[in-house]
CSV table of C-alpha atoms in Angstrom, one decimal:
chain,number,residue,atom,x,y,z
A,17,MET,CA,0.0,0.0,0.0
A,18,ALA,CA,1.4,3.3,-1.0
A,19,SER,CA,2.1,5.9,1.6
A,20,GLN,CA,0.1,9.0,1.7
A,21,THR,CA,1.7,12.4,1.7
A,22,PRO,CA,-0.1,14.8,4.0
A,23,PRO,CA,-1.4,17.9,2.2
A,24,PRO,CA,0.2,21.1,2.7
A,25,GLY,CA,-1.2,23.3,5.4
A,26,LYS,CA,-1.9,22.8,9.1
A,27,ASN,CA,-1.4,19.1,9.1
A,28,SER,CA,1.9,19.6,7.4
A,29,SER,CA,3.0,22.1,10.0
A,30,ILE,CA,2.0,19.7,12.8
A,31,ALA,CA,4.0,16.9,11.2
A,32,SER,CA,6.9,19.1,10.8
A,33,ALA,CA,6.7,20.2,14.4
A,34,THR,CA,6.3,16.6,15.5
A,35,THR,CA,9.3,15.6,13.5
A,36,SER,CA,11.3,18.5,14.8
A,37,LEU,CA,10.2,17.7,18.4
A,38,ASN,CA,11.2,14.1,18.1
A,39,SER,CA,14.4,15.1,16.4
A,40,ASP,CA,15.2,17.6,19.1
A,41,HIS,CA,14.3,15.0,21.8
A,42,GLU,CA,16.6,12.4,20.3
A,43,THR,CA,19.4,14.9,19.9
A,44,THR,CA,19.0,16.0,23.5
A,45,LEU,CA,19.1,12.5,24.8
A,46,GLY,CA,22.1,11.7,22.6
A,47,SER,CA,23.9,14.8,23.7
A,48,SER,CA,23.2,14.0,27.3
A,49,THR,CA,24.5,10.5,26.9
A,50,THR,CA,27.5,11.7,24.9
A,51,SER,CA,28.3,14.3,27.6
A,52,LYS,CA,28.1,11.8,30.3
A,53,ARG,CA,30.4,9.4,28.5
A,54,ALA,CA,32.8,12.3,27.8
A,55,ARG,CA,32.8,13.3,31.4
A,56,THR,CA,33.5,9.7,32.4
A,57,SER,CA,36.4,9.5,29.9
A,58,THR,CA,37.7,12.8,31.0
A,59,ASP,CA,37.6,11.8,34.7
A,60,ALA,CA,39.6,8.6,33.9
A,61,HIS,CA,42.3,10.4,31.8
A,62,SER,CA,42.2,13.9,33.3
A,63,PRO,CA,45.6,15.5,33.6
A,64,ARG,CA,47.0,15.7,37.1
A,65,PRO,CA,46.9,19.2,38.7
A,66,ARG,CA,49.9,21.2,37.9
A,67,LYS,CA,51.6,24.2,39.5
A,68,ARG,CA,54.0,26.7,38.1
A,69,ILE,CA,57.0,27.6,40.0
A,70,CYS,CA,59.0,30.8,39.2
A,71,LEU,CA,62.7,30.1,39.2
A,72,SER,CA,64.9,33.0,40.2
A,73,SER,CA,68.4,33.1,38.8
A,74,ALA,CA,69.6,35.7,41.2
A,75,SER,CA,69.0,33.7,44.4
A,76,ASP,CA,67.9,30.3,45.6
A,77,THR,CA,64.5,31.5,46.7
A,78,THR,CA,61.4,30.5,44.8
A,79,SER,CA,58.0,32.1,44.4
A,80,HIS,CA,54.8,30.7,43.0
A,81,SER,CA,53.5,32.7,40.0
A,82,ASN,CA,49.9,33.1,38.9
A,83,PRO,CA,48.9,29.8,37.2
A,84,GLU,CA,47.0,31.8,34.5
A,85,GLU,CA,50.2,33.6,33.4
A,86,GLU,CA,52.0,32.2,30.4
A,87,PRO,CA,55.2,30.4,31.5
A,88,GLY,CA,58.5,32.2,30.7
A,89,ASN,CA,62.1,31.1,30.6
A,90,ASN,CA,62.3,31.2,34.4
A,91,THR,CA,59.0,29.3,35.0
A,92,LEU,CA,58.8,25.6,35.8
A,93,THR,CA,55.6,23.6,35.6
A,94,LEU,CA,55.4,20.6,38.0
A,95,PHE,CA,52.8,18.2,39.1
A,96,ALA,CA,51.5,18.5,42.7
A,97,GLU,CA,53.5,15.5,44.0
A,98,GLU,CA,56.6,16.8,42.1
A,99,GLU,CA,56.3,20.2,43.8
A,100,GLU,CA,56.5,18.5,47.2
A,101,LEU,CA,59.7,16.8,46.1
A,102,TYR,CA,61.1,20.0,44.7
A,103,GLU,CA,60.4,21.9,47.9
A,104,ARG,CA,62.0,19.2,50.0
A,105,PHE,CA,65.1,18.9,47.8
A,106,LEU,CA,65.4,22.7,47.8
A,107,ALA,CA,65.3,22.8,51.6
A,108,GLU,CA,67.9,20.0,51.9
A,109,GLY,CA,70.4,21.8,49.8
A,110,PRO,CA,73.3,20.1,47.9
A,111,THR,CA,74.1,16.5,48.6
A,112,LEU,CA,77.6,16.2,50.2
A,113,SER,CA,80.0,13.4,49.8
A,114,ASN,CA,79.5,10.3,51.9
A,115,HIS,CA,83.0,9.9,53.2
A,116,GLY,CA,84.3,6.8,55.0
A,117,PRO,CA,85.3,6.7,58.7
A,118,ARG,CA,89.0,7.4,58.0
A,119,THR,CA,88.3,10.5,55.8
A,120,ARG,CA,85.8,11.8,58.4
A,121,ARG,CA,88.4,11.5,61.1
A,122,ALA,CA,90.9,13.4,58.9
A,123,VAL,CA,88.3,16.2,58.2
A,124,GLU,CA,87.5,16.4,61.9
A,125,ASP,CA,91.2,16.8,62.8
A,126,GLU,CA,91.5,19.6,60.2
A,127,GLU,CA,88.5,21.3,61.6
A,128,LYS,CA,90.1,21.3,65.1
A,129,HIS,CA,93.2,23.1,63.6
A,130,TRP,CA,90.9,25.7,62.0
A,131,ILE,CA,89.0,26.3,65.2
A,132,SER,CA,92.3,26.7,67.2
A,133,PHE,CA,93.6,29.1,64.5
A,134,CYS,CA,90.4,31.3,64.8
A,135,GLU,CA,90.0,31.1,68.6
A,136,ARG,CA,93.6,32.4,69.2
A,137,ARG,CA,92.5,35.5,67.2
A,138,ASN,CA,89.1,35.8,68.9
A,139,LEU,CA,87.3,35.0,65.6
A,140,ASP,CA,84.2,33.0,64.9
A,141,PRO,CA,85.4,29.8,63.1
A,142,VAL,CA,82.1,29.1,61.2
A,143,ASN,CA,81.4,32.6,60.0
A,144,LEU,CA,85.0,33.1,59.1
A,145,LEU,CA,85.0,29.9,57.1
A,146,ARG,CA,81.8,30.8,55.3
A,147,ARG,CA,83.4,34.0,54.0
A,148,CYS,CA,85.5,31.8,51.8
A,149,ASP,CA,88.3,34.4,51.8
A,150,SER,CA,91.2,33.0,49.9
A,151,ALA,CA,93.7,35.5,51.5
A,152,LEU,CA,92.6,34.3,54.9
A,153,PHE,CA,93.0,30.6,53.8
A,154,LYS,CA,96.6,31.4,52.7
A,155,VAL,CA,97.4,32.9,56.2
A,156,TYR,CA,96.0,29.7,57.8
A,157,LEU,CA,97.9,27.3,55.6
A,158,GLU,CA,101.2,29.2,56.0
A,159,THR,CA,100.8,29.3,59.8
A,160,ARG,CA,99.9,25.6,59.7
A,161,LEU,CA,103.1,25.0,57.8
A,162,LYS,CA,105.3,27.0,60.1
A,163,ASN,CA,104.0,25.3,63.2
A,164,SER,CA,104.5,21.7,61.9
A,165,ARG,CA,107.2,19.4,60.6
A,166,ILE,CA,105.7,19.3,57.1
A,167,ARG,CA,108.4,18.9,54.4
A,168,LYS,CA,106.3,17.5,51.5
A,169,GLU,CA,104.2,19.6,49.2
A,170,SER,CA,101.6,16.8,49.0
A,171,ALA,CA,101.0,17.1,52.8
A,172,ILE,CA,100.0,20.8,52.7
A,173,VAL,CA,97.8,20.0,49.6
A,174,ASP,CA,96.0,17.3,51.7
A,175,TYR,CA,95.4,19.8,54.5
A,176,TRP,CA,93.9,22.2,52.0
A,177,LYS,CA,91.6,19.5,50.6
A,178,ARG,CA,90.4,18.7,54.1
A,179,LEU,CA,89.7,22.3,54.9
A,180,SER,CA,87.6,22.6,51.7
A,181,MET,CA,85.6,19.6,52.9
A,182,VAL,CA,85.0,21.3,56.3
A,183,TYR,CA,83.8,24.4,54.3
A,184,ALA,CA,81.4,22.2,52.3
A,185,GLN,CA,80.0,20.7,55.5
A,186,LYS,CA,79.5,24.0,57.3
A,187,SER,CA,78.2,25.9,54.3
A,188,ALA,CA,76.2,23.1,52.7
A,189,THR,CA,77.6,24.2,49.3
A,190,TRP,CA,80.8,23.7,47.3
A,191,MET,CA,83.7,26.1,47.5
A,192,SER,CA,84.1,28.5,44.6
A,193,GLN,CA,86.2,27.2,41.7
A,194,SER,CA,88.1,30.5,41.7
A,195,VAL,CA,89.2,30.1,45.3
A,196,LEU,CA,90.2,26.5,44.7
A,197,PHE,CA,92.2,27.5,41.6
A,198,ASP,CA,93.9,30.3,43.5
A,199,ILE,CA,95.0,28.2,46.4
A,200,ARG,CA,96.3,25.4,44.3
A,201,ASN,CA,98.5,27.7,42.3
A,202,TRP,CA,99.6,29.6,45.4
A,203,ILE,CA,100.8,26.4,47.1
A,204,SER,CA,103.1,25.5,44.2
A,205,THR,CA,104.3,29.0,43.3
A,206,TYR,CA,104.7,30.4,46.8
A,207,LEU,CA,104.8,27.9,49.6
A,208,THR,CA,106.8,25.3,47.9
A,209,PRO,CA,109.8,27.5,46.8
A,210,ARG,CA,109.6,29.6,50.0
A,211,TYR,CA,109.8,26.7,52.4
A,212,ARG,CA,111.6,24.3,50.0
A,213,LEU,CA,109.0,21.7,50.1
A,214,ASP,CA,109.8,18.3,48.7
A,215,THR,CA,107.8,17.6,45.4
A,216,SER,CA,109.4,14.3,44.6
A,217,PRO,CA,107.0,11.4,44.3
A,218,LYS,CA,106.7,9.0,47.2
A,219,GLU,CA,108.8,5.8,46.9
A,220,LYS,CA,106.4,2.9,46.5
A,221,ALA,CA,108.4,-0.2,47.1
A,222,GLY,CA,107.0,-3.7,47.5
A,223,ILE,CA,107.5,-6.4,50.1
A,224,TYR,CA,107.3,-9.8,48.5
A,225,ILE,CA,106.9,-13.3,50.0
A,226,GLU,CA,110.7,-13.8,50.2
A,227,ASP,CA,110.9,-10.6,52.3
A,228,ILE,CA,108.1,-11.6,54.6
A,229,ALA,CA,110.0,-14.9,55.2
A,230,VAL,CA,113.1,-13.0,56.2
A,231,LEU,CA,111.1,-10.8,58.5
A,232,LEU,CA,109.3,-13.7,60.1
A,233,HIS,CA,112.5,-15.6,60.5
A,234,HIS,CA,114.1,-12.7,62.3
A,235,ILE,CA,111.0,-12.3,64.6
A,236,TRP,CA,111.2,-15.9,65.9
A,237,ILE,CA,114.9,-16.9,65.5
A,238,ARG,CA,117.3,-13.9,65.5
A,239,ASP,CA,115.5,-11.1,67.3
A,240,GLU,CA,117.1,-10.6,70.7
A,241,GLN,CA,115.2,-7.5,71.7
A,242,GLN,CA,112.2,-7.7,73.9
A,243,PHE,CA,108.8,-6.2,73.1
A,244,ALA,CA,106.9,-4.2,75.7
A,245,HIS,CA,104.6,-7.3,75.9
A,246,GLU,CA,105.5,-10.5,74.1
A,247,ARG,CA,101.9,-10.8,72.8
A,248,LEU,CA,102.9,-7.9,70.5
A,249,ARG,CA,105.4,-10.3,68.8
A,250,VAL,CA,102.7,-12.8,68.1
A,251,GLN,CA,100.4,-10.2,66.7
A,252,LEU,CA,103.1,-8.7,64.5
A,253,SER,CA,103.8,-12.2,63.1
A,254,ALA,CA,100.0,-12.8,62.4
A,255,ASN,CA,99.6,-9.4,60.8
A,256,LEU,CA,102.6,-10.1,58.4
A,257,ILE,CA,101.1,-13.4,57.3
A,258,LEU,CA,97.6,-12.1,56.8
A,259,ALA,CA,98.7,-9.0,55.0
A,260,GLY,CA,100.8,-11.0,52.6
A,261,ALA,CA,98.1,-13.7,52.0
A,262,THR,CA,95.1,-11.3,51.6
A,263,ALA,CA,96.9,-8.4,49.8
A,264,THR,CA,94.4,-6.1,51.6
A,265,ARG,CA,94.7,-2.6,52.8
A,266,PRO,CA,96.3,-2.2,56.2
A,267,GLY,CA,93.3,-0.2,57.4
A,268,ALA,CA,91.1,-3.3,56.9
A,269,LEU,CA,93.3,-5.5,59.0
A,270,ILE,CA,95.5,-4.0,61.7
A,271,GLY,CA,93.5,-3.5,64.8
A,272,ARG,CA,90.2,-4.0,62.9
A,273,LEU,CA,89.6,-7.7,63.3
A,274,LEU,CA,87.1,-8.8,66.0
A,275,TYR,CA,86.7,-12.3,67.2
A,276,GLU,CA,83.3,-12.4,65.4
A,277,ASP,CA,85.3,-11.9,62.2
A,278,LEU,CA,87.2,-15.2,62.7
A,279,GLU,CA,86.1,-18.8,62.9
A,280,PHE,CA,87.9,-22.1,63.2
A,281,GLN,CA,86.4,-25.1,61.6
A,282,VAL,CA,87.4,-28.8,62.1
A,283,PHE,CA,87.1,-31.2,59.1
A,284,PRO,CA,87.3,-35.0,59.2
A,285,PRO,CA,90.7,-36.5,58.4
A,286,VAL,CA,91.6,-37.5,54.8
A,287,THR,CA,92.8,-40.9,55.9
A,288,ARG,CA,91.4,-43.0,58.8
A,289,GLY,CA,93.6,-42.8,61.9
A,290,SER,CA,95.1,-39.4,61.2
A,291,ARG,CA,94.2,-36.2,63.0
A,292,PRO,CA,91.4,-34.0,61.8
A,293,LEU,CA,92.0,-31.0,59.5
A,294,LEU,CA,91.7,-27.4,60.7
A,295,ALA,CA,90.7,-24.3,58.7
A,296,LEU,CA,90.5,-20.6,59.6
A,297,ILE,CA,87.8,-18.3,58.1
A,298,VAL,CA,88.6,-14.6,58.1
A,299,ASP,CA,86.0,-12.0,57.2
A,300,LEU,CA,87.4,-8.6,56.3
A,301,LYS,CA,84.6,-6.0,56.7
A,302,HIS,CA,86.5,-2.7,56.6
A,303,ILE,CA,87.2,-2.8,52.9
A,304,LYS,CA,87.8,0.5,51.1
A,305,ARG,CA,84.5,1.8,49.8
A,306,ALA,CA,83.6,2.1,46.1
A,307,SER,CA,80.6,4.2,45.0
A,308,GLY,CA,79.7,4.8,48.6
A,309,SER,CA,79.6,1.2,49.7
A,310,SER,CA,82.0,-1.5,50.6
A,311,GLU,CA,81.8,-5.3,50.1
A,312,PRO,CA,83.3,-7.5,52.8
A,313,LYS,CA,85.7,-10.2,51.7
A,314,ARG,CA,86.1,-13.7,53.1
A,315,PHE,CA,89.3,-15.7,53.1
A,316,ALA,CA,89.8,-19.3,54.1
A,317,PHE,CA,93.2,-20.6,55.3
A,318,ARG,CA,94.2,-24.2,55.8
A,319,GLU,CA,97.2,-25.5,57.8
A,320,ASP,CA,100.5,-24.8,56.0
A,321,ASP,CA,103.4,-27.3,55.9
A,322,MET,CA,105.7,-24.3,56.5
A,323,LEU,CA,104.8,-23.4,60.1
A,324,LEU,CA,106.4,-20.0,59.6
A,325,TYR,CA,103.7,-19.1,57.1
A,326,ASP,CA,100.8,-20.7,59.0
A,327,PRO,CA,98.3,-18.0,60.2
A,328,LEU,CA,96.4,-20.6,62.2
A,329,ILE,CA,99.2,-20.9,64.8
A,330,PRO,CA,99.5,-17.3,66.0
A,331,ILE,CA,95.7,-16.7,65.8
A,332,MET,CA,95.0,-19.9,67.8
A,333,ALA,CA,97.7,-18.9,70.4
A,334,LEU,CA,96.0,-15.5,70.9
A,335,ALA,CA,92.6,-17.2,71.4
A,336,PHE,CA,94.0,-19.7,73.9
A,337,CYS,CA,95.6,-16.8,75.8
A,338,ASP,CA,92.3,-14.9,75.9
A,339,ASN,CA,90.4,-18.1,76.8
A,340,ALA,CA,87.9,-17.0,74.1
A,341,PHE,CA,86.7,-20.4,73.0
A,342,VAL,CA,83.2,-21.3,74.2
A,343,ASN,CA,84.3,-24.8,75.1
A,344,ASP,CA,87.1,-23.5,77.4
A,345,LEU,CA,89.8,-25.1,75.1
A,346,THR,CA,93.2,-24.7,76.6
A,347,GLY,CA,95.5,-26.0,73.9
A,348,PRO,CA,95.8,-27.5,70.3
A,349,GLN,CA,95.2,-31.0,71.7
A,350,ASP,CA,91.7,-30.0,72.7
A,351,VAL,CA,91.0,-28.8,69.1
A,352,TYR,CA,92.4,-31.9,67.4
A,353,SER,CA,90.4,-34.2,69.8
A,354,PHE,CA,87.1,-33.2,68.1
A,355,VAL,CA,85.5,-36.0,66.0
A,356,VAL,CA,83.2,-34.8,63.1
A,357,PRO,CA,80.0,-36.8,63.2
A,358,PRO,CA,79.3,-38.9,60.0
A,359,GLU,CA,76.2,-36.8,59.1
A,360,GLN,CA,78.2,-33.6,59.2
A,361,ASP,CA,81.0,-32.3,57.1
A,362,ARG,CA,82.6,-30.0,59.7
A,363,ILE,CA,82.5,-28.7,63.3
A,364,ARG,CA,82.4,-25.0,63.8
A,365,ILE,CA,84.3,-23.9,67.0
A,366,LEU,CA,82.4,-20.9,68.6
A,367,TRP,CA,83.6,-18.0,70.7
A,368,LYS,CA,82.3,-16.9,74.1
A,369,GLN,CA,79.7,-14.2,73.8
A,370,GLU,CA,81.7,-11.6,75.7
A,371,TRP,CA,84.6,-12.0,73.2
A,372,LEU,CA,82.7,-11.5,70.0
A,373,LYS,CA,83.0,-7.7,69.8
A,374,ARG,CA,86.5,-7.6,71.2
A,375,PRO,CA,89.5,-7.0,68.9
A,376,VAL,CA,91.8,-9.9,68.4
A,377,PHE,CA,94.9,-7.6,68.0
A,378,ARG,CA,95.0,-5.3,71.0
A,379,ASP,CA,97.4,-2.7,72.3
A,380,ILE,CA,99.0,-2.3,75.7
A,381,GLU,CA,98.0,0.0,78.5
A,382,LYS,CA,100.0,1.1,81.4
A,383,THR,CA,99.1,-0.3,84.8
A,384,ALA,CA,100.5,-0.3,88.3
A,385,ASN,CA,102.0,-3.7,87.5
A,386,GLY,CA,103.6,-2.5,84.2
A,387,PRO,CA,102.4,-2.7,80.6
A,388,GLN,CA,99.4,-5.0,80.2
A,389,ILE,CA,97.3,-6.0,77.2
A,390,SER,CA,94.1,-4.1,77.1
A,391,LEU,CA,90.8,-6.0,76.8
A,392,SER,CA,89.2,-3.4,74.5
A,393,LYS,CA,91.9,-1.1,73.0
A,394,PRO,CA,92.6,-2.1,69.4
A,395,LEU,CA,96.1,-2.3,68.1
A,396,GLY,CA,97.1,1.1,66.8
A,397,TYR,CA,98.3,1.4,63.2
A,398,ASP,CA,101.1,3.9,64.0
A,399,SER,CA,102.5,1.7,66.7
A,400,GLU,CA,102.4,-1.4,64.6
A,401,ARG,CA,104.1,0.5,61.7
A,402,GLN,CA,106.9,1.5,64.1
A,403,ARG,CA,107.5,-2.1,64.9
A,404,LEU,CA,107.6,-2.9,61.2
A,405,ILE,CA,110.1,-0.1,60.6
A,406,ARG,CA,112.3,-1.4,63.5
A,407,LEU,CA,112.1,-4.9,62.2
A,408,GLY,CA,113.2,-3.7,58.7
A,409,ARG,CA,116.2,-1.9,60.2
A,410,LEU,CA,117.2,-4.9,62.1
A,411,ILE,CA,117.5,-7.0,59.0
A,412,GLY,CA,119.4,-4.2,57.1
A,413,ILE,CA,116.6,-2.4,55.1
A,414,GLU,CA,117.4,1.3,54.9
A,415,LYS,CA,113.9,2.3,53.7
A,416,GLN,CA,111.2,2.8,56.3
A,417,LEU,CA,108.9,-0.1,55.7
A,418,GLU,CA,105.2,0.5,55.4
A,419,TRP,CA,102.4,-2.0,55.7
A,420,TYR,CA,101.1,-0.9,52.3
A,421,ASP,CA,104.4,-2.2,50.8
A,422,ILE,CA,103.1,-5.7,51.4
A,423,ARG,CA,99.9,-5.0,49.5
A,424,ARG,CA,101.9,-3.6,46.6
A,425,GLY,CA,104.2,-6.7,46.5
A,426,SER,CA,101.4,-9.2,46.7
A,427,GLY,CA,99.3,-7.3,44.2
A,428,LYS,CA,102.2,-7.1,41.7
A,429,LYS,CA,102.7,-10.9,42.0
A,430,LEU,CA,99.0,-11.5,41.4
A,431,ASN,CA,99.0,-9.3,38.3
A,432,GLU,CA,102.0,-11.1,36.9
A,433,LYS,CA,100.1,-14.5,37.0
């Protein structure tokens, strides 16, 4: 059936109006739905609120500009959470170096010299340091040189480096490059020629295994001089063996080993009827740091056929002397009497709780009964170095021996292999 077309006139107007109304209604509903969907989509992917921060090149202060303003070259736009980080990092200031304990002690010592220099002149050390006056630094360094036995240019350069570290700590900023450049040039062009400072490089000799053998032989066979306490002789021998075997820095070894860093282990004998085997585990924890952290190193030593080189003997002797074993072992016969059970591969010999945090190598202290070994004072590096120098002179070595010479000798041999 064919459709009928309404005649023009009123009915046509009504139809048009109806059509327009329906069309408008549909459009309105569609727009409403579309807007709702758009809002939902916008809510899900809406950008995080941002804030503009005005950066000032003249000072470190910041001010928040009007968000409606167009950003310029000195305006930074950040998210809200980034702004919190920005404000926190701005308040914290520059990040200073994370120095190791030895460097911190050196910096603290230099700070004491600076404070003494200022107090003798009734000056405020901190405010004077923050002035960053290169002329004043020169006065300090020359006074420091006059009142010391410094003969090496490298020594006064080290003192200046430490003072610049003190400045960084107190000012929370780095010293001006112009001041650093000025002082470096002034040391080499003024202090060195005026006081005839030695600029020759330090002699870096090496002590090799053959040299250690001669030193150990003299300690136990030929040395007729007495130590302040004969325990010091045993400790010197153990330090020589461990330094040569580990090729480690002296600062990680001398006076730094605690009983908790050592462990004796008993293993079953290789053949039935023979005595058990003994091993010594050494954990070196005070290793020089790299990238802000240090990684401890572990070494394992077995009994050596050459008793002169065997580190187990002097370490065990020190432990027996201290009565540090938890089983109250009194001699090697007690250690070698252990029988490893068949279901185990070894027996770990433990230390008494009160000895775990005590140093193995300890220094002497004066008492009413004469020099005695301290229970807590670690062996000093300087005193142990003097014993090494004395030992070198006794066997005819002109050079003042250093513990680092052993590290150089051992490292060179390792590199050659």
